[in-house]
Amino acid sequence: MDIDRLYGLALEAASSSYSPYSKFRVGAALLCASGKVYTGANVENRSFGLTVCAERSAISAAVSAGERDFEGIVVATPDASYPVSPCGACRQVLSEFLGPEAPVAFGASRGGVVRSTMGELFPHDALHDLKGSS
Ligand code: THU
């Protein structure tokens, strides 16, 4: 997975961020097994709890387009001086589609791009097994 290329796409996506309340732009670039990349930006709401993070925007765009298999995701937070990792809600949602080995990378205006994995960010994901039951 070309993290530098995906970071560029995530950064570009951050420019579409709708974040009048936090003024904190976030962009995400999600690589599909098909080779396609779907991007997302954070979309805030005046009812703050309804805000959708960039990672979940990207997942929604890709899944809505019929994608189901993903390689990894890269997140850009250009308004932060240090790399900001996906929030807890996003880790849960990403874990629905990304296995423990999948790369998750995040970078900001400084500090370089941190390379992590889904398993590092969301360990002990036992509920994932629900998918196989019923
Ligand atoms: N945000 C994201 O989009 N993704 C993250 O991983 C961290 C937080 C957004 C939510 C809100 O619009 C703004 O960043 C400030 O929390």
JSON list of C-alpha atoms and ligand atoms in Angstrom, two decimals:
[
{"chain": "A", "resi": 1, "resn": "MET", "atom": "CA", "xyz": [0.00, 0.00, 0.00]},
{"chain": "A", "resi": 2, "resn": "ASP", "atom": "CA", "xyz": [1.47, 3.33, -1.11]},
{"chain": "A", "resi": 3, "resn": "ILE", "atom": "CA", "xyz": [0.93, 5.33, 2.06]},
{"chain": "A", "resi": 4, "resn": "ASP", "atom": "CA", "xyz": [2.50, 8.51, 0.68]},
{"chain": "A", "resi": 5, "resn": "ARG", "atom": "CA", "xyz": [0.14, 8.57, -2.30]},
{"chain": "A", "resi": 6, "resn": "LEU", "atom": "CA", "xyz": [-2.86, 7.86, -0.07]},
{"chain": "A", "resi": 7, "resn": "TYR", "atom": "CA", "xyz": [-1.76, 10.57, 2.35]},
{"chain": "A", "resi": 8, "resn": "GLY", "atom": "CA", "xyz": [-1.81, 13.04, -0.55]},
{"chain": "A", "resi": 9, "resn": "LEU", "atom": "CA", "xyz": [-5.36, 12.01, -1.41]},
{"chain": "A", "resi": 10, "resn": "ALA", "atom": "CA", "xyz": [-6.43, 12.23, 2.25]},
{"chain": "A", "resi": 11, "resn": "LEU", "atom": "CA", "xyz": [-4.96, 15.73, 2.48]},
{"chain": "A", "resi": 12, "resn": "GLU", "atom": "CA", "xyz": [-6.83, 16.76, -0.65]},
{"chain": "A", "resi": 13, "resn": "ALA", "atom": "CA", "xyz": [-10.05, 15.32, 0.84]},
{"chain": "A", "resi": 14, "resn": "ALA", "atom": "CA", "xyz": [-9.52, 17.39, 4.00]},
{"chain": "A", "resi": 15, "resn": "SER", "atom": "CA", "xyz": [-10.00, 20.51, 1.88]},
{"chain": "A", "resi": 16, "resn": "SER", "atom": "CA", "xyz": [-13.66, 19.45, 1.47]},
{"chain": "A", "resi": 17, "resn": "SER", "atom": "CA", "xyz": [-14.15, 19.22, 5.24]},
{"chain": "A", "resi": 18, "resn": "TYR", "atom": "CA", "xyz": [-17.30, 20.88, 6.58]},
{"chain": "A", "resi": 19, "resn": "SER", "atom": "CA", "xyz": [-16.03, 21.90, 10.02]},
{"chain": "A", "resi": 20, "resn": "PRO", "atom": "CA", "xyz": [-17.30, 25.39, 10.89]},
{"chain": "A", "resi": 21, "resn": "TYR", "atom": "CA", "xyz": [-17.50, 24.51, 14.62]},
{"chain": "A", "resi": 22, "resn": "SER", "atom": "CA", "xyz": [-14.17, 22.84, 15.35]},
{"chain": "A", "resi": 23, "resn": "LYS", "atom": "CA", "xyz": [-12.31, 24.35, 12.40]},
{"chain": "A", "resi": 24, "resn": "PHE", "atom": "CA", "xyz": [-10.44, 21.06, 12.39]},
{"chain": "A", "resi": 25, "resn": "ARG", "atom": "CA", "xyz": [-10.26, 19.59, 8.91]},
{"chain": "A", "resi": 26, "resn": "VAL", "atom": "CA", "xyz": [-9.87, 15.86, 8.47]},
{"chain": "A", "resi": 27, "resn": "GLY", "atom": "CA", "xyz": [-9.55, 13.81, 5.30]},
{"chain": "A", "resi": 28, "resn": "ALA", "atom": "CA", "xyz": [-9.37, 10.06, 4.80]},
{"chain": "A", "resi": 29, "resn": "ALA", "atom": "CA", "xyz": [-8.36, 7.89, 1.84]},
{"chain": "A", "resi": 30, "resn": "LEU", "atom": "CA", "xyz": [-9.54, 4.30, 1.86]},
{"chain": "A", "resi": 31, "resn": "LEU", "atom": "CA", "xyz": [-7.87, 1.79, -0.47]},
{"chain": "A", "resi": 32, "resn": "CYS", "atom": "CA", "xyz": [-10.11, -1.00, -1.77]},
{"chain": "A", "resi": 33, "resn": "ALA", "atom": "CA", "xyz": [-8.95, -4.43, -2.88]},
{"chain": "A", "resi": 34, "resn": "SER", "atom": "CA", "xyz": [-10.31, -3.42, -6.30]},
{"chain": "A", "resi": 35, "resn": "GLY", "atom": "CA", "xyz": [-7.55, -0.79, -6.42]},
{"chain": "A", "resi": 36, "resn": "LYS", "atom": "CA", "xyz": [-9.99, 2.09, -6.20]},
{"chain": "A", "resi": 37, "resn": "VAL", "atom": "CA", "xyz": [-9.58, 4.76, -3.55]},
{"chain": "A", "resi": 38, "resn": "TYR", "atom": "CA", "xyz": [-12.54, 6.40, -1.84]},
{"chain": "A", "resi": 39, "resn": "THR", "atom": "CA", "xyz": [-12.06, 9.55, 0.16]},
{"chain": "A", "resi": 40, "resn": "GLY", "atom": "CA", "xyz": [-14.07, 11.22, 2.90]},
{"chain": "A", "resi": 41, "resn": "ALA", "atom": "CA", "xyz": [-14.04, 14.40, 4.95]},
{"chain": "A", "resi": 42, "resn": "ASN", "atom": "CA", "xyz": [-15.52, 15.22, 8.34]},
{"chain": "A", "resi": 43, "resn": "VAL", "atom": "CA", "xyz": [-19.03, 16.67, 8.17]},
{"chain": "A", "resi": 44, "resn": "GLU", "atom": "CA", "xyz": [-20.05, 18.56, 11.29]},
{"chain": "A", "resi": 45, "resn": "ASN", "atom": "CA", "xyz": [-23.49, 19.53, 12.51]},
{"chain": "A", "resi": 46, "resn": "ARG", "atom": "CA", "xyz": [-24.76, 22.22, 14.87]},
{"chain": "A", "resi": 47, "resn": "SER", "atom": "CA", "xyz": [-26.07, 19.31, 16.93]},
{"chain": "A", "resi": 48, "resn": "PHE", "atom": "CA", "xyz": [-22.47, 18.35, 17.65]},
{"chain": "A", "resi": 49, "resn": "GLY", "atom": "CA", "xyz": [-23.04, 14.67, 18.32]},
{"chain": "A", "resi": 50, "resn": "LEU", "atom": "CA", "xyz": [-24.25, 14.17, 14.77]},
{"chain": "A", "resi": 51, "resn": "THR", "atom": "CA", "xyz": [-20.84, 14.97, 13.31]},
{"chain": "A", "resi": 52, "resn": "VAL", "atom": "CA", "xyz": [-19.52, 12.31, 10.95]},
{"chain": "A", "resi": 53, "resn": "CYS", "atom": "CA", "xyz": [-15.77, 11.78, 10.95]},
{"chain": "A", "resi": 54, "resn": "ALA", "atom": "CA", "xyz": [-13.73, 11.59, 7.75]},
{"chain": "A", "resi": 55, "resn": "GLU", "atom": "CA", "xyz": [-13.01, 7.88, 8.19]},
{"chain": "A", "resi": 56, "resn": "ARG", "atom": "CA", "xyz": [-16.70, 7.02, 8.41]},
{"chain": "A", "resi": 57, "resn": "SER", "atom": "CA", "xyz": [-17.47, 9.28, 5.43]},
{"chain": "A", "resi": 58, "resn": "ALA", "atom": "CA", "xyz": [-14.93, 7.33, 3.38]},
{"chain": "A", "resi": 59, "resn": "ILE", "atom": "CA", "xyz": [-16.33, 3.97, 4.51]},
{"chain": "A", "resi": 60, "resn": "SER", "atom": "CA", "xyz": [-19.88, 5.11, 3.65]},
{"chain": "A", "resi": 61, "resn": "ALA", "atom": "CA", "xyz": [-18.83, 6.30, 0.20]},
{"chain": "A", "resi": 62, "resn": "ALA", "atom": "CA", "xyz": [-17.02, 3.05, -0.59]},
{"chain": "A", "resi": 63, "resn": "VAL", "atom": "CA", "xyz": [-19.65, 0.69, 0.79]},
{"chain": "A", "resi": 64, "resn": "SER", "atom": "CA", "xyz": [-22.42, 2.67, -0.93]},
{"chain": "A", "resi": 65, "resn": "ALA", "atom": "CA", "xyz": [-20.54, 2.17, -4.21]},
{"chain": "A", "resi": 66, "resn": "GLY", "atom": "CA", "xyz": [-20.60, -1.59, -3.64]},
{"chain": "A", "resi": 67, "resn": "GLU", "atom": "CA", "xyz": [-17.09, -2.07, -2.25]},
{"chain": "A", "resi": 68, "resn": "ARG", "atom": "CA", "xyz": [-16.66, -4.61, 0.53]},
{"chain": "A", "resi": 69, "resn": "ASP", "atom": "CA", "xyz": [-12.95, -5.51, 0.58]},
{"chain": "A", "resi": 70, "resn": "PHE", "atom": "CA", "xyz": [-10.46, -2.99, 1.83]},
{"chain": "A", "resi": 71, "resn": "GLU", "atom": "CA", "xyz": [-6.68, -2.84, 2.15]},
{"chain": "A", "resi": 72, "resn": "GLY", "atom": "CA", "xyz": [-6.21, 0.04, 4.55]},
{"chain": "A", "resi": 73, "resn": "ILE", "atom": "CA", "xyz": [-6.86, 3.69, 5.30]},
{"chain": "A", "resi": 74, "resn": "VAL", "atom": "CA", "xyz": [-4.82, 6.87, 5.62]},
{"chain": "A", "resi": 75, "resn": "VAL", "atom": "CA", "xyz": [-6.03, 9.92, 7.56]},
{"chain": "A", "resi": 76, "resn": "ALA", "atom": "CA", "xyz": [-4.80, 13.52, 7.28]},
{"chain": "A", "resi": 77, "resn": "THR", "atom": "CA", "xyz": [-5.34, 16.15, 9.97]},
{"chain": "A", "resi": 78, "resn": "PRO", "atom": "CA", "xyz": [-3.62, 19.23, 8.52]},
{"chain": "A", "resi": 79, "resn": "ASP", "atom": "CA", "xyz": [-4.80, 21.54, 11.33]},
{"chain": "A", "resi": 80, "resn": "ALA", "atom": "CA", "xyz": [-2.98, 19.54, 13.99]},
{"chain": "A", "resi": 81, "resn": "SER", "atom": "CA", "xyz": [0.74, 19.80, 14.65]},
{"chain": "A", "resi": 82, "resn": "TYR", "atom": "CA", "xyz": [0.92, 16.10, 15.57]},
{"chain": "A", "resi": 83, "resn": "PRO", "atom": "CA", "xyz": [-0.65, 13.04, 13.93]},
{"chain": "A", "resi": 84, "resn": "VAL", "atom": "CA", "xyz": [-4.20, 12.40, 15.17]},
{"chain": "A", "resi": 85, "resn": "SER", "atom": "CA", "xyz": [-5.37, 8.80, 15.23]},
{"chain": "A", "resi": 86, "resn": "PRO", "atom": "CA", "xyz": [-8.95, 7.70, 14.42]},
{"chain": "A", "resi": 87, "resn": "CYS", "atom": "CA", "xyz": [-11.46, 8.19, 17.25]},
{"chain": "A", "resi": 88, "resn": "GLY", "atom": "CA", "xyz": [-12.98, 5.26, 19.12]},
{"chain": "A", "resi": 89, "resn": "ALA", "atom": "CA", "xyz": [-16.21, 5.29, 17.11]},
{"chain": "A", "resi": 90, "resn": "CYS", "atom": "CA", "xyz": [-14.24, 5.20, 13.85]},
{"chain": "A", "resi": 91, "resn": "ARG", "atom": "CA", "xyz": [-12.05, 2.35, 15.10]},
{"chain": "A", "resi": 92, "resn": "GLN", "atom": "CA", "xyz": [-15.22, 0.34, 15.72]},
{"chain": "A", "resi": 93, "resn": "VAL", "atom": "CA", "xyz": [-16.63, 1.12, 12.27]},
{"chain": "A", "resi": 94, "resn": "LEU", "atom": "CA", "xyz": [-13.31, 0.48, 10.50]},
{"chain": "A", "resi": 95, "resn": "SER", "atom": "CA", "xyz": [-13.00, -2.86, 12.29]},
{"chain": "A", "resi": 96, "resn": "GLU", "atom": "CA", "xyz": [-16.16, -4.01, 10.54]},
{"chain": "A", "resi": 97, "resn": "PHE", "atom": "CA", "xyz": [-14.30, -3.97, 7.22]},
{"chain": "A", "resi": 98, "resn": "LEU", "atom": "CA", "xyz": [-10.57, -4.02, 7.97]},
{"chain": "A", "resi": 99, "resn": "GLY", "atom": "CA", "xyz": [-8.78, -7.03, 9.45]},
{"chain": "A", "resi": 100, "resn": "PRO", "atom": "CA", "xyz": [-6.18, -6.77, 12.22]},
{"chain": "A", "resi": 101, "resn": "GLU", "atom": "CA", "xyz": [-3.25, -6.67, 9.78]},
{"chain": "A", "resi": 102, "resn": "ALA", "atom": "CA", "xyz": [-4.66, -3.83, 7.70]},
{"chain": "A", "resi": 103, "resn": "PRO", "atom": "CA", "xyz": [-2.54, -0.67, 7.70]},
{"chain": "A", "resi": 104, "resn": "VAL", "atom": "CA", "xyz": [-4.00, 2.45, 9.29]},
{"chain": "A", "resi": 105, "resn": "ALA", "atom": "CA", "xyz": [-1.81, 5.53, 8.91]},
{"chain": "A", "resi": 106, "resn": "PHE", "atom": "CA", "xyz": [-2.30, 9.09, 10.08]},
{"chain": "A", "resi": 107, "resn": "GLY", "atom": "CA", "xyz": [-0.40, 12.32, 9.70]},
{"chain": "A", "resi": 108, "resn": "ALA", "atom": "CA", "xyz": [-0.67, 16.04, 10.35]},
{"chain": "A", "resi": 109, "resn": "SER", "atom": "CA", "xyz": [1.17, 19.21, 9.42]},
{"chain": "A", "resi": 110, "resn": "ARG", "atom": "CA", "xyz": [4.21, 18.03, 11.38]},
{"chain": "A", "resi": 111, "resn": "GLY", "atom": "CA", "xyz": [5.50, 14.81, 12.90]},
{"chain": "A", "resi": 112, "resn": "GLY", "atom": "CA", "xyz": [5.49, 12.60, 9.83]},
{"chain": "A", "resi": 113, "resn": "VAL", "atom": "CA", "xyz": [2.96, 9.91, 9.02]},
{"chain": "A", "resi": 114, "resn": "VAL", "atom": "CA", "xyz": [2.43, 7.32, 11.78]},
{"chain": "A", "resi": 115, "resn": "ARG", "atom": "CA", "xyz": [2.01, 3.80, 10.42]},
{"chain": "A", "resi": 116, "resn": "SER", "atom": "CA", "xyz": [-0.16, 1.56, 12.57]},
{"chain": "A", "resi": 117, "resn": "THR", "atom": "CA", "xyz": [-2.54, -1.34, 12.02]},
{"chain": "A", "resi": 118, "resn": "MET", "atom": "CA", "xyz": [-6.17, -2.04, 12.75]},
{"chain": "A", "resi": 119, "resn": "GLY", "atom": "CA", "xyz": [-5.12, -4.66, 15.31]},
{"chain": "A", "resi": 120, "resn": "GLU", "atom": "CA", "xyz": [-2.93, -2.17, 17.17]},
{"chain": "A", "resi": 121, "resn": "LEU", "atom": "CA", "xyz": [-5.64, 0.46, 17.30]},
{"chain": "A", "resi": 122, "resn": "PHE", "atom": "CA", "xyz": [-8.52, -1.91, 18.05]},
{"chain": "A", "resi": 123, "resn": "PRO", "atom": "CA", "xyz": [-7.24, -5.04, 19.83]},
{"chain": "A", "resi": 124, "resn": "HIS", "atom": "CA", "xyz": [-9.32, -7.84, 21.35]},
{"chain": "A", "resi": 125, "resn": "ASP", "atom": "CA", "xyz": [-11.94, -7.46, 18.63]},
{"chain": "A", "resi": 126, "resn": "ALA", "atom": "CA", "xyz": [-13.93, -10.53, 19.67]},
{"chain": "A", "resi": 127, "resn": "LEU", "atom": "CA", "xyz": [-17.27, -9.12, 18.49]},
{"chain": "A", "resi": 128, "resn": "HIS", "atom": "CA", "xyz": [-15.94, -9.36, 14.94]},
{"chain": "A", "resi": 129, "resn": "ASP", "atom": "CA", "xyz": [-16.78, -13.04, 15.22]},
{"chain": "A", "resi": 130, "resn": "LEU", "atom": "CA", "xyz": [-20.51, -12.20, 15.18]},
{"chain": "A", "resi": 131, "resn": "LYS", "atom": "CA", "xyz": [-20.23, -11.86, 11.41]},
{"chain": "A", "resi": 132, "resn": "GLY", "atom": "CA", "xyz": [-19.58, -15.59, 11.10]},
{"chain": "A", "resi": 133, "resn": "SER", "atom": "CA", "xyz": [-22.40, -16.72, 13.40]},
{"chain": "A", "resi": 134, "resn": "SER", "atom": "CA", "xyz": [-26.20, -17.03, 13.01]},
{"chain": "B", "resi": 1, "resn": "THU", "atom": "N1", "xyz": [-12.53, 13.91, 13.44]},
{"chain": "B", "resi": 1, "resn": "THU", "atom": "C1", "xyz": [-12.43, 13.09, 12.35]},
{"chain": "B", "resi": 1, "resn": "THU", "atom": "O1", "xyz": [-13.03, 13.35, 11.29]},
{"chain": "B", "resi": 1, "resn": "THU", "atom": "N2", "xyz": [-11.68, 11.98, 12.46]},
{"chain": "B", "resi": 1, "resn": "THU", "atom": "C2", "xyz": [-10.88, 11.68, 13.52]},
{"chain": "B", "resi": 1, "resn": "THU", "atom": "O2", "xyz": [-10.25, 10.65, 13.51]},
{"chain": "B", "resi": 1, "resn": "THU", "atom": "C3", "xyz": [-10.81, 12.61, 14.65]},
{"chain": "B", "resi": 1, "resn": "THU", "atom": "C4", "xyz": [-11.89, 13.61, 14.71]},
{"chain": "B", "resi": 1, "resn": "THU", "atom": "C5", "xyz": [-13.31, 15.16, 13.31]},
{"chain": "B", "resi": 1, "resn": "THU", "atom": "C6", "xyz": [-14.58, 15.22, 14.10]},
{"chain": "B", "resi": 1, "resn": "THU", "atom": "C7", "xyz": [-14.76, 16.72, 14.24]},
{"chain": "B", "resi": 1, "resn": "THU", "atom": "O3", "xyz": [-15.38, 17.22, 13.08]},
{"chain": "B", "resi": 1, "resn": "THU", "atom": "C8", "xyz": [-13.35, 17.26, 14.29]},
{"chain": "B", "resi": 1, "resn": "THU", "atom": "O4", "xyz": [-12.52, 16.24, 13.78]},
{"chain": "B", "resi": 1, "resn": "THU", "atom": "C9", "xyz": [-12.90, 17.64, 15.69]},
{"chain": "B", "resi": 1, "resn": "THU", "atom": "O5", "xyz": [-13.03, 16.59, 16.57]}
]
